[in-house]
Protein backbone atom coordinates (compact mmCIF):
# COMPACT_ATOMS: atom_id res chain seq x y z
CA UNK A 1 0.00 0.00 0.00
CA UNK A 2 1.34 3.46 -0.83
CA UNK A 3 0.73 5.94 1.90
CA UNK A 4 1.34 9.64 2.21
CA UNK A 5 4.35 10.65 4.20
CA UNK A 6 2.24 11.82 7.08
CA UNK A 7 3.74 14.18 9.56
CA UNK A 8 4.60 12.39 12.76
CA UNK A 9 3.65 14.20 15.90
CA UNK A 10 5.41 13.69 19.18
CA UNK A 11 2.73 12.87 21.68
CA UNK A 12 3.26 13.62 25.31
CA UNK A 13 0.06 12.48 26.93
CA UNK A 14 0.58 14.13 30.30
CA UNK A 15 1.20 17.46 28.52
CA UNK A 16 -2.02 16.96 26.59
CA UNK A 17 -3.82 16.68 29.94
CA UNK A 18 -2.09 19.75 31.35
CA UNK A 19 -3.06 21.68 28.22
CA UNK A 20 -6.63 20.94 29.21
CA UNK A 21 -6.08 22.40 32.65
CA UNK A 22 -5.71 19.10 34.48
CA UNK A 23 -3.11 18.94 37.21
CA UNK A 24 -0.39 16.32 36.89
CA UNK A 25 -1.25 13.82 39.60
CA UNK A 26 0.54 10.54 40.22
CA UNK A 27 -2.60 8.64 39.19
CA UNK A 28 -2.87 10.49 35.86
CA UNK A 29 0.87 10.06 35.28
CA UNK A 30 0.53 6.31 35.91
CA UNK A 31 -2.25 6.09 33.32
CA UNK A 32 -0.41 8.07 30.63
CA UNK A 33 2.87 6.23 31.23
CA UNK A 34 1.11 2.88 30.95
CA UNK A 35 -0.50 3.93 27.64
CA UNK A 36 2.79 5.22 26.23
CA UNK A 37 4.65 2.09 27.28
CA UNK A 38 2.07 -0.30 25.84
CA UNK A 39 2.37 1.03 22.28
CA UNK A 40 -0.66 -1.04 21.34
CA UNK A 41 -4.37 -0.47 21.27
CA UNK A 42 -6.15 -1.22 24.54
CA UNK A 43 -9.57 -1.21 26.13
CA UNK A 44 -10.43 0.81 29.21
CA UNK A 45 -10.96 -2.43 31.13
CA UNK A 46 -7.50 -3.70 30.21
CA UNK A 47 -6.00 -0.49 31.50
CA UNK A 48 -7.97 -0.77 34.75
CA UNK A 49 -6.68 -4.32 35.23
CA UNK A 50 -3.08 -3.26 34.62
CA UNK A 51 -3.40 -0.34 37.01
CA UNK A 52 -5.11 -1.75 40.09
CA UNK A 53 -3.65 1.10 42.18
CA UNK A 54 -5.52 3.70 40.12
CA UNK A 55 -9.26 4.13 40.57
CA UNK A 56 -11.48 3.02 37.69
CA UNK A 57 -13.14 6.44 37.50
CA UNK A 58 -9.74 8.10 37.08
CA UNK A 59 -8.74 5.69 34.31
CA UNK A 60 -12.00 6.28 32.42
CA UNK A 61 -11.91 10.06 32.92
CA UNK A 62 -8.27 10.31 31.83
CA UNK A 63 -9.01 8.31 28.68
CA UNK A 64 -11.96 10.58 27.88
CA UNK A 65 -9.84 13.71 28.27
CA UNK A 66 -7.13 12.27 26.02
CA UNK A 67 -9.70 11.42 23.36
CA UNK A 68 -11.15 14.95 23.58
CA UNK A 69 -7.62 16.36 23.27
CA UNK A 70 -7.06 14.36 20.08
CA UNK A 71 -4.17 12.45 21.66
CA UNK A 72 -6.04 9.14 21.68
CA UNK A 73 -8.27 7.64 18.99
CA UNK A 74 -11.42 5.86 20.08
CA UNK A 75 -11.95 2.86 17.85
CA UNK A 76 -15.25 1.09 17.43
CA UNK A 77 -14.92 -2.67 17.57
CA UNK A 78 -17.31 -4.95 15.68
CA UNK A 79 -18.17 -6.86 18.82
CA UNK A 80 -17.03 -5.63 22.17
CA UNK A 81 -15.79 -2.60 24.02
CA UNK A 82 -14.18 0.27 22.08
CA UNK A 83 -10.41 0.27 21.88
CA UNK A 84 -8.09 3.23 22.20
CA UNK A 85 -4.81 3.92 20.46
CA UNK A 86 -2.34 6.79 20.59
CA UNK A 87 -2.74 9.18 17.64
CA UNK A 88 0.73 9.25 16.09
CA UNK A 89 -0.06 11.12 12.90
CA UNK A 90 -2.25 14.12 12.49
CA UNK A 91 -5.04 12.94 10.20
CA UNK A 92 -5.31 9.21 9.70
CA UNK A 93 -7.57 6.23 9.43
CA UNK A 94 -7.36 2.81 11.02
CA UNK A 95 -7.12 -0.81 10.15
CA UNK A 96 -8.39 -3.04 12.93
CA UNK A 97 -7.86 -6.79 13.00
CA UNK A 98 -11.23 -8.29 13.78
CA UNK A 99 -9.53 -11.30 15.40
CA UNK A 100 -6.76 -9.96 17.60
CA UNK A 101 -7.64 -6.26 17.70
CA UNK A 102 -4.26 -5.07 16.33
CA UNK A 103 -4.64 -1.47 15.18
CA UNK A 104 -2.77 0.16 12.32
CA UNK A 105 -2.83 3.76 11.12
CA UNK A 106 -2.85 4.79 7.49
CA UNK A 107 -3.27 7.79 5.27
CA UNK A 108 -4.09 7.63 1.62
CA UNK A 109 -4.40 10.58 -0.69
CA UNK A 110 -7.05 8.84 -2.82
CA UNK A 111 -9.28 8.40 0.23
CA UNK A 112 -8.96 12.08 1.05
CA UNK A 113 -9.75 13.03 -2.56
CA UNK A 114 -12.87 10.87 -2.53
CA UNK A 115 -13.97 12.48 0.72
CA UNK A 116 -13.47 15.96 -0.73
CA UNK A 117 -15.39 15.11 -3.89
CA UNK A 118 -18.30 13.87 -1.75
CA UNK A 119 -18.66 17.39 -0.43
CA UNK A 120 -20.50 18.40 -3.62
CA UNK A 121 -23.03 15.61 -3.22
CA UNK A 122 -23.71 15.94 0.48
CA UNK A 123 -26.06 18.59 1.80
CA UNK A 124 -24.34 20.73 4.37
CA UNK A 125 -20.70 21.21 5.27
CA UNK A 126 -18.58 18.17 6.04
CA UNK A 127 -16.70 18.98 9.23
CA UNK A 128 -14.80 15.72 9.55
CA UNK A 129 -14.79 12.07 8.69
CA UNK A 130 -13.53 8.83 10.09
CA UNK A 131 -12.85 5.48 8.56
CA UNK A 132 -12.00 2.14 10.07
CA UNK A 133 -11.19 -0.83 7.89
CA UNK A 134 -11.67 -4.19 9.53
CA UNK A 135 -9.13 -6.79 8.46
CA UNK A 136 -7.63 -10.13 9.34
CA UNK A 137 -4.03 -9.13 10.01
CA UNK A 138 -1.07 -10.99 8.50
CA UNK A 139 -0.16 -12.43 11.87
CA UNK A 140 -3.64 -13.91 12.31
CA UNK A 141 -3.60 -15.20 8.71
CA UNK A 142 -0.29 -16.91 9.41
CA UNK A 143 -1.55 -18.39 12.68
CA UNK A 144 -4.66 -19.57 10.87
CA UNK A 145 -2.65 -21.26 8.10
CA UNK A 146 -0.54 -23.01 10.73
CA UNK A 147 -3.69 -24.24 12.45
CA UNK A 148 -5.12 -25.57 9.18
CA UNK A 149 -2.01 -27.60 8.32
CA UNK A 150 -2.18 -29.32 11.70
CA UNK A 151 -5.85 -30.16 11.37
ZN1 LIG B 1 -5.59 6.70 15.45
ZN1 LIG C 1 -4.84 -10.11 13.99
ZN1 LIG D 1 -9.25 11.06 6.06
Coordinates of N, CA, C and O and ligand atoms in Angstrom, one line a residue:
X1 N 0.8 -1.2 0.0 CA 0.0 0.0 0.0 C 0.9 1.3 0.0 O 1.8 1.3 0.8
X2 N 0.6 2.2 -0.9 CA 1.3 3.5 -0.8 C 0.6 4.4 0.1 O -0.6 4.6 0.0
X3 N 1.3 5.0 1.0 CA 0.7 5.9 1.9 C 1.4 7.3 1.8 O 2.6 7.4 1.4
X4 N 0.7 8.3 2.2 CA 1.3 9.6 2.2 C 2.4 9.7 3.3 O 2.3 8.9 4.3
X5 N 3.4 10.5 3.1 CA 4.4 10.7 4.2 C 3.7 11.6 5.2 O 3.8 12.8 5.1
X6 N 3.0 11.0 6.1 CA 2.2 11.8 7.1 C 3.2 12.4 8.1 O 4.2 11.8 8.5
X7 N 2.9 13.5 8.6 CA 3.7 14.2 9.6 C 3.6 13.5 10.9 O 2.5 13.4 11.5
X8 N 4.7 13.0 11.4 CA 4.6 12.4 12.8 C 4.5 13.5 13.8 O 5.2 14.5 13.7
X9 N 3.7 13.2 14.8 CA 3.7 14.2 15.9 C 4.1 13.5 17.2 O 3.7 12.4 17.5
X10 N 5.0 14.2 17.9 CA 5.4 13.7 19.2 C 4.3 13.9 20.2 O 3.8 15.0 20.4
X11 N 3.8 12.8 20.7 CA 2.7 12.9 21.7 C 3.3 12.7 23.1 O 4.0 11.8 23.4
X12 N 3.0 13.7 23.9 CA 3.3 13.6 25.3 C 1.9 13.7 26.0 O 1.3 14.8 26.0
X13 N 1.4 12.6 26.5 CA 0.1 12.5 26.9 C -0.2 13.3 28.2 O -1.2 13.9 28.3
X14 N 0.8 13.4 29.1 CA 0.6 14.1 30.3 C 0.5 15.6 30.0 O -0.3 16.4 30.6
X15 N 1.3 16.1 29.0 CA 1.2 17.5 28.5 C -0.2 17.7 27.9 O -0.7 18.8 28.1
X16 N -0.7 16.8 27.2 CA -2.0 17.0 26.6 C -3.1 17.2 27.7 O -4.0 18.0 27.5
X17 N -2.9 16.5 28.8 CA -3.8 16.7 29.9 C -3.6 18.1 30.6 O -4.6 18.8 30.9
X18 N -2.4 18.4 30.7 CA -2.1 19.7 31.4 C -2.6 20.9 30.5 O -3.1 21.9 31.0
X19 N -2.5 20.7 29.1 CA -3.1 21.7 28.2 C -4.5 21.9 28.4 O -5.1 22.9 28.1
X20 N -5.2 20.8 29.0 CA -6.6 20.9 29.2 C -6.9 21.4 30.6 O -8.1 21.3 31.1
X21 N -5.9 21.8 31.3 CA -6.1 22.4 32.7 C -6.1 21.4 33.8 O -6.6 21.7 34.9
X22 N -5.7 20.1 33.5 CA -5.7 19.1 34.5 C -4.3 19.0 35.2 O -3.3 18.9 34.5
X23 N -4.4 19.0 36.5 CA -3.1 18.9 37.2 C -2.5 17.6 37.0 O -3.1 16.6 36.8
X24 N -1.1 17.6 37.0 CA -0.4 16.3 36.9 C -0.4 15.6 38.2 O 0.3 16.0 39.2
X25 N -1.2 14.6 38.4 CA -1.3 13.8 39.6 C -0.5 12.5 39.3 O -0.3 12.1 38.2
X26 N -0.2 11.8 40.4 CA 0.5 10.5 40.2 C -0.4 9.5 39.5 O 0.1 8.7 38.8
X27 N -1.7 9.6 39.8 CA -2.6 8.6 39.2 C -2.7 8.9 37.7 O -2.6 8.0 36.9
X28 N -2.8 10.2 37.3 CA -2.9 10.5 35.9 C -1.6 10.1 35.2 O -1.6 9.7 34.0
X29 N -0.4 10.4 35.9 CA 0.9 10.1 35.3 C 1.0 8.6 35.1 O 1.5 8.1 34.1
X30 N 0.5 7.8 36.0 CA 0.5 6.3 35.9 C -0.3 5.9 34.7 O 0.2 5.0 33.9
X31 N -1.4 6.5 34.5 CA -2.3 6.1 33.3 C -1.5 6.4 32.0 O -1.4 5.6 31.1
X32 N -1.0 7.7 31.9 CA -0.4 8.1 30.6 C 0.9 7.3 30.4 O 1.2 6.9 29.2
X33 N 1.6 7.0 31.4 CA 2.9 6.2 31.2 C 2.6 4.8 30.8 O 3.2 4.3 29.9
X34 N 1.5 4.2 31.3 CA 1.1 2.9 30.9 C 0.7 2.9 29.5 O 1.1 1.9 28.7
X35 N -0.1 3.9 29.0 CA -0.5 3.9 27.6 C 0.7 4.1 26.7 O 0.8 3.4 25.7
X36 N 1.6 5.0 27.1 CA 2.8 5.2 26.2 C 3.7 4.0 26.2 O 4.3 3.7 25.1
X37 N 3.8 3.3 27.3 CA 4.6 2.1 27.3 C 4.0 0.9 26.5 O 4.8 0.2 25.9
X38 N 2.7 0.8 26.5 CA 2.1 -0.3 25.8 C 2.3 -0.3 24.3 O 2.6 -1.3 23.7
X39 N 2.1 0.9 23.7 CA 2.4 1.0 22.3 C 1.3 0.3 21.4 O 1.4 0.4 20.2
X40 N 0.4 -0.3 22.1 CA -0.7 -1.0 21.3 C -2.0 -0.5 21.7 O -2.2 0.2 22.7
X41 N -3.0 -0.9 20.9 CA -4.4 -0.5 21.3 C -4.8 -1.2 22.5 O -4.4 -2.3 22.8
X42 N -5.7 -0.6 23.3 CA -6.1 -1.2 24.5 C -7.6 -0.8 24.8 O -8.1 0.1 24.2
X43 N -8.2 -1.6 25.7 CA -9.6 -1.2 26.1 C -9.4 -0.6 27.5 O -8.4 -0.8 28.2
X44 N -10.5 0.2 27.9 CA -10.4 0.8 29.2 C -10.3 -0.2 30.3 O -9.6 -0.1 31.3
X45 N -11.0 -1.4 30.1 CA -11.0 -2.4 31.1 C -9.6 -3.0 31.3 O -9.1 -3.3 32.4
X46 N -8.9 -3.2 30.1 CA -7.5 -3.7 30.2 C -6.6 -2.8 31.0 O -5.9 -3.2 31.9
X47 N -6.8 -1.5 30.8 CA -6.0 -0.5 31.5 C -6.3 -0.5 33.0 O -5.4 -0.5 33.8
X48 N -7.6 -0.7 33.3 CA -8.0 -0.8 34.7 C -7.3 -2.0 35.4 O -6.8 -1.9 36.5
X49 N -7.3 -3.1 34.7 CA -6.7 -4.3 35.2 C -5.2 -4.1 35.5 O -4.6 -4.6 36.4
X50 N -4.5 -3.4 34.5 CA -3.1 -3.3 34.6 C -2.7 -2.2 35.7 O -1.5 -2.1 36.0
X51 N -3.7 -1.4 36.1 CA -3.4 -0.3 37.0 C -4.3 -0.5 38.2 O -5.2 0.4 38.4
X52 N -4.2 -1.6 39.0 CA -5.1 -1.8 40.1 C -5.0 -0.7 41.1 O -5.9 -0.4 41.9
X53 N -3.8 0.0 41.2 CA -3.7 1.1 42.2 C -4.4 2.4 41.8 O -4.5 3.3 42.6
X54 N -4.8 2.5 40.6 CA -5.5 3.7 40.1 C -7.0 3.4 40.1 O -7.4 2.4 39.6
X55 N -7.8 4.3 40.6 CA -9.3 4.1 40.6 C -9.8 4.0 39.2 O -9.3 4.7 38.2
X56 N -10.9 3.2 39.0 CA -11.5 3.0 37.7 C -12.0 4.4 37.1 O -11.8 4.6 35.9
X57 N -12.6 5.2 38.0 CA -13.1 6.4 37.5 C -12.0 7.3 36.9 O -12.2 8.0 35.9
X58 N -10.9 7.3 37.6 CA -9.7 8.1 37.1 C -9.3 7.6 35.7 O -9.0 8.4 34.8
X59 N -9.2 6.3 35.6 CA -8.7 5.7 34.3 C -9.7 6.1 33.2 O -9.3 6.6 32.2
X60 N -11.0 5.9 33.5 CA -12.0 6.3 32.4 C -12.0 7.8 32.1 O -12.1 8.2 30.9
X61 N -11.9 8.6 33.2 CA -11.9 10.1 32.9 C -10.7 10.5 32.2 O -10.8 11.3 31.3
X62 N -9.5 9.9 32.5 CA -8.3 10.3 31.8 C -8.3 9.9 30.4 O -7.9 10.7 29.5
X63 N -8.9 8.7 30.1 CA -9.0 8.3 28.7 C -9.9 9.3 27.9 O -9.6 9.7 26.8
X64 N -11.0 9.7 28.6 CA -12.0 10.6 27.9 C -11.3 11.9 27.6 O -11.5 12.5 26.5
X65 N -10.5 12.4 28.5 CA -9.8 13.7 28.3 C -8.8 13.6 27.1 O -8.7 14.5 26.3
X66 N -8.1 12.5 27.1 CA -7.1 12.3 26.0 C -7.8 12.1 24.7 O -7.3 12.6 23.6
X67 N -9.0 11.5 24.6 CA -9.7 11.4 23.4 C -10.2 12.8 22.9 O -10.0 13.2 21.8
X68 N -10.7 13.6 23.9 CA -11.1 15.0 23.6 C -10.0 15.8 23.1 O -10.2 16.7 22.3
X69 N -8.8 15.6 23.6 CA -7.6 16.4 23.3 C -7.1 15.9 21.9 O -6.1 16.6 21.4
X70 N -7.6 14.8 21.4 CA -7.1 14.4 20.1 C -5.8 13.5 20.2 O -5.2 13.2 19.2
X71 N -5.4 13.2 21.4 CA -4.2 12.4 21.7 C -4.4 10.9 21.6 O -3.5 10.2 21.3
X72 N -5.7 10.5 21.8 CA -6.0 9.1 21.7 C -7.2 9.0 20.7 O -8.0 9.9 20.6
X73 N -7.2 7.9 19.9 CA -8.3 7.6 19.0 C -9.2 6.6 19.7 O -8.7 5.6 20.2
X74 N -10.5 6.8 19.6 CA -11.4 5.9 20.1 C -11.9 5.0 18.9 O -12.4 5.6 17.9
X75 N -11.7 3.7 19.0 CA -11.9 2.9 17.8 C -13.1 2.0 18.1 O -13.2 1.2 19.1
X76 N -14.1 2.0 17.3 CA -15.3 1.1 17.4 C -14.8 -0.3 17.1 O -14.0 -0.5 16.2
X77 N -15.3 -1.3 17.8 CA -14.9 -2.7 17.6 C -16.2 -3.4 17.2 O -17.3 -3.1 17.7
X78 N -16.1 -4.3 16.2 CA -17.3 -4.9 15.7 C -18.1 -5.6 16.8 O -19.3 -5.5 16.8
X79 N -17.5 -6.3 17.7 CA -18.2 -6.9 18.8 C -17.3 -6.6 20.0 O -16.2 -7.1 20.1
X80 N -17.8 -5.8 21.0 CA -17.0 -5.6 22.2 C -16.8 -4.2 22.5 O -17.3 -3.3 21.8
X81 N -16.0 -3.9 23.5 CA -15.8 -2.6 24.0 C -14.9 -1.8 23.0 O -14.1 -2.4 22.4
X82 N -15.1 -0.5 23.0 CA -14.2 0.3 22.1 C -12.7 0.2 22.5 O -12.4 0.0 23.7
X83 N -11.8 0.3 21.6 CA -10.4 0.3 21.9 C -9.9 1.7 21.7 O -10.5 2.5 21.0
X84 N -8.7 1.9 22.3 CA -8.1 3.2 22.2 C -6.7 3.0 21.7 O -6.0 2.1 22.1
X85 N -6.2 4.0 20.9 CA -4.8 3.9 20.5 C -4.3 5.3 20.4 O -5.0 6.3 20.1
X86 N -3.0 5.5 20.6 CA -2.3 6.8 20.6 C -2.3 7.3 19.2 O -2.0 6.6 18.2
X87 N -2.7 8.6 19.0 CA -2.7 9.2 17.6 C -1.3 9.6 17.3 O -0.8 10.6 17.9
X88 N -0.7 8.9 16.4 CA 0.7 9.3 16.1 C 0.9 10.1 14.9 O 1.9 10.7 14.7
X89 N -0.1 10.2 14.0 CA -0.1 11.1 12.9 C -1.3 12.0 12.9 O -2.3 11.6 13.5
X90 N -1.2 13.1 12.3 CA -2.2 14.1 12.5 C -3.6 13.7 12.0 O -4.6 13.6 12.8
X91 N -3.8 13.4 10.7 CA -5.0 12.9 10.2 C -4.8 11.5 9.7 O -4.0 11.3 8.8
X92 N -5.6 10.6 10.1 CA -5.3 9.2 9.7 C -6.6 8.4 9.9 O -7.5 8.8 10.5
X93 N -6.5 7.2 9.3 CA -7.6 6.2 9.4 C -7.0 5.0 10.0 O -5.8 4.9 10.2
X94 N -7.8 4.0 10.3 CA -7.4 2.8 11.0 C -7.7 1.5 10.3 O -8.7 1.4 9.6
X95 N -6.8 0.6 10.4 CA -7.1 -0.8 10.1 C -7.2 -1.5 11.5 O -6.4 -1.2 12.4
X96 N -8.2 -2.3 11.7 CA -8.4 -3.0 12.9 C -8.6 -4.5 12.6 O -9.4 -4.9 11.8
X97 N -7.7 -5.3 13.2 CA -7.9 -6.8 13.0 C -9.1 -7.3 13.8 O -9.1 -7.1 15.0
X98 N -10.0 -7.9 13.1 CA -11.2 -8.3 13.8 C -11.0 -9.5 14.7 O -11.9 -9.9 15.4
X99 N -9.8 -10.1 14.5 CA -9.5 -11.3 15.4 C -8.8 -10.9 16.6 O -9.1 -11.3 17.7
X100 N -7.6 -10.2 16.4 CA -6.8 -10.0 17.6 C -6.8 -8.5 18.1 O -6.3 -8.2 19.1
X101 N -7.5 -7.6 17.3 CA -7.6 -6.3 17.7 C -6.4 -5.4 17.4 O -6.4 -4.2 17.8
X102 N -5.4 -5.9 16.7 CA -4.3 -5.1 16.3 C -4.7 -3.9 15.5 O -5.5 -4.0 14.6
X103 N -4.2 -2.7 15.8 CA -4.6 -1.5 15.2 C -3.5 -0.9 14.4 O -2.4 -0.8 14.9
X104 N -3.8 -0.5 13.1 CA -2.8 0.2 12.3 C -3.3 1.5 11.9 O -4.5 1.7 11.9
X105 N -2.4 2.4 11.6 CA -2.8 3.8 11.1 C -2.4 3.9 9.7 O -1.4 3.4 9.2
X106 N -3.3 4.5 8.9 CA -2.8 4.8 7.5 C -3.4 6.1 7.0 O -4.4 6.6 7.5
X107 N -2.8 6.6 6.0 CA -3.3 7.8 5.3 C -3.2 7.5 3.8 O -2.3 6.8 3.4
X108 N -4.1 7.9 3.0 CA -4.1 7.6 1.6 C -4.7 8.8 0.9 O -5.8 9.2 1.2
X109 N -3.9 9.4 0.0 CA -4.4 10.6 -0.7 C -5.7 10.3 -1.5 O -6.5 11.2 -1.6
X110 N -5.8 9.1 -2.0 CA -7.1 8.8 -2.8 C -8.3 8.9 -1.9 O -9.3 9.4 -2.3
X111 N -8.2 8.3 -0.7 CA -9.3 8.4 0.2 C -9.7 9.8 0.5 O -10.8 10.2 0.5
X112 N -8.7 10.7 0.7 CA -9.0 12.1 1.1 C -9.6 12.8 -0.1 O -10.5 13.6 0.0
X113 N -9.1 12.4 -1.4 CA -9.8 13.0 -2.6 C -11.2 12.6 -2.7 O -12.1 13.4 -3.0
X114 N -11.5 11.3 -2.5 CA -12.9 10.9 -2.5 C -13.7 11.6 -1.5 O -14.8 12.1 -1.8
X115 N -13.2 11.8 -0.3 CA -14.0 12.5 0.7 C -14.3 13.9 0.3 O -15.4 14.4 0.5
X116 N -13.3 14.6 -0.3 CA -13.5 16.0 -0.7 C -14.5 16.0 -1.8 O -15.3 16.9 -1.9
X117 N -14.5 15.1 -2.8 CA -15.4 15.1 -3.9 C -16.8 14.8 -3.4 O -17.8 15.3 -4.0
X118 N -17.0 14.1 -2.3 CA -18.3 13.9 -1.8 C -19.0 15.2 -1.3 O -20.2 15.2 -1.2
X119 N -18.1 16.1 -1.0 CA -18.7 17.4 -0.4 C -19.7 18.0 -1.4 O -20.7 18.6 -0.9
X120 N -19.5 17.8 -2.7 CA -20.5 18.4 -3.6 C -21.8 17.7 -3.5 O -22.9 18.2 -3.9
X121 N -21.8 16.4 -3.2 CA -23.0 15.6 -3.2 C -23.8 15.6 -1.9 O -24.9 15.0 -1.8
X122 N -23.1 16.0 -0.8 CA -23.7 15.9 0.5 C -24.2 17.3 0.9 O -23.5 18.3 0.7
X123 N -25.5 17.3 1.3 CA -26.1 18.6 1.8 C -25.4 19.0 3.1 O -25.3 18.2 4.0
X124 N -25.0 20.2 3.2 CA -24.3 20.7 4.4 C -22.8 20.7 4.3 O -22.3 20.2 3.3
X125 N -22.2 21.2 5.3 CA -20.7 21.2 5.3 C -20.2 20.0 6.0 O -20.6 19.7 7.1
X126 N -19.2 19.3 5.3 CA -18.6 18.2 6.0 C -17.6 18.8 7.0 O -16.7 19.6 6.6
X127 N -17.6 18.4 8.3 CA -16.7 19.0 9.2 C -15.6 18.0 9.7 O -14.7 18.3 10.4
X128 N -15.8 16.7 9.2 CA -14.8 15.7 9.5 C -15.3 14.4 9.0 O -16.4 14.2 8.6
X129 N -14.4 13.4 9.0 CA -14.8 12.1 8.7 C -13.9 11.1 9.4 O -12.8 11.4 9.9
X130 N -14.4 9.9 9.5 CA -13.5 8.8 10.1 C -13.7 7.6 9.3 O -14.8 7.4 8.6
X131 N -12.8 6.7 9.3 CA -12.8 5.5 8.6 C -12.0 4.4 9.3 O -10.9 4.6 9.6
X132 N -12.7 3.3 9.5 CA -12.0 2.1 10.1 C -12.2 1.0 9.1 O -13.3 0.7 8.6
X133 N -11.1 0.3 8.8 CA -11.2 -0.8 7.9 C -10.9 -2.1 8.7 O -9.8 -2.2 9.4
X134 N -11.8 -3.0 8.7 CA -11.7 -4.2 9.5 C -11.0 -5.3 8.7 O -11.4 -5.5 7.5
X135 N -10.0 -5.8 9.2 CA -9.1 -6.8 8.5 C -8.9 -8.1 9.3 O -9.2 -8.1 10.5
X136 N -8.3 -9.1 8.6 CA -7.6 -10.1 9.3 C -6.2 -9.9 9.1 O -5.7 -9.8 8.0
X137 N -5.4 -9.6 10.2 CA -4.0 -9.1 10.0 C -3.1 -10.3 9.6 O -3.5 -11.5 9.7
X138 N -2.0 -10.0 9.0 CA -1.1 -11.0 8.5 C -0.7 -12.0 9.6 O -0.6 -13.2 9.3
X139 N -0.5 -11.5 10.8 CA -0.2 -12.4 11.9 C -1.3 -13.5 12.1 O -1.0 -14.7 12.2
X140 N -2.5 -13.0 12.1 CA -3.6 -13.9 12.3 C -3.8 -14.8 11.1 O -4.1 -16.0 11.3
X141 N -3.5 -14.3 9.9 CA -3.6 -15.2 8.7 C -2.6 -16.3 8.8 O -2.8 -17.5 8.5
X142 N -1.4 -15.9 9.3 CA -0.3 -16.9 9.4 C -0.6 -17.9 10.5 O -0.4 -19.1 10.3
X143 N -1.2 -17.5 11.6 CA -1.6 -18.4 12.7 C -2.6 -19.3 12.2 O -2.6 -20.5 12.5
X144 N -3.6 -18.8 11.4 CA -4.7 -19.6 10.9 C -4.1 -20.7 9.9 O -4.6 -21.8 10.0
X145 N -3.2 -20.3 9.0 CA -2.6 -21.3 8.1 C -1.9 -22.4 8.8 O -2.0 -23.6 8.5
X146 N -1.2 -22.0 9.9 CA -0.5 -23.0 10.7 C -1.6 -24.0 11.3 O -1.4 -25.2 11.3
X147 N -2.6 -23.4 11.8 CA -3.7 -24.2 12.4 C -4.3 -25.2 11.5 O -4.5 -26.4 11.8
X148 N -4.5 -24.7 10.2 CA -5.1 -25.6 9.2 C -4.2 -26.8 8.9 O -4.7 -27.9 8.7
X149 N -2.9 -26.5 8.7 CA -2.0 -27.6 8.3 C -1.9 -28.7 9.4 O -1.6 -29.8 9.1
X150 N -2.2 -28.3 10.6 CA -2.2 -29.3 11.7 C -3.5 -30.1 11.8 O -3.5 -31.2 12.4
X151 N -4.5 -29.5 11.2 CA -5.8 -30.2 11.4 C -6.0 -31.4 10.5 O -5.3 -31.6 9.6
Ligands
LIG1 ZN1 -5.6 6.7 15.5
LIG2 ZN1 -4.8 -10.1 14.0
LIG3 ZN1 -9.3 11.1 6.1

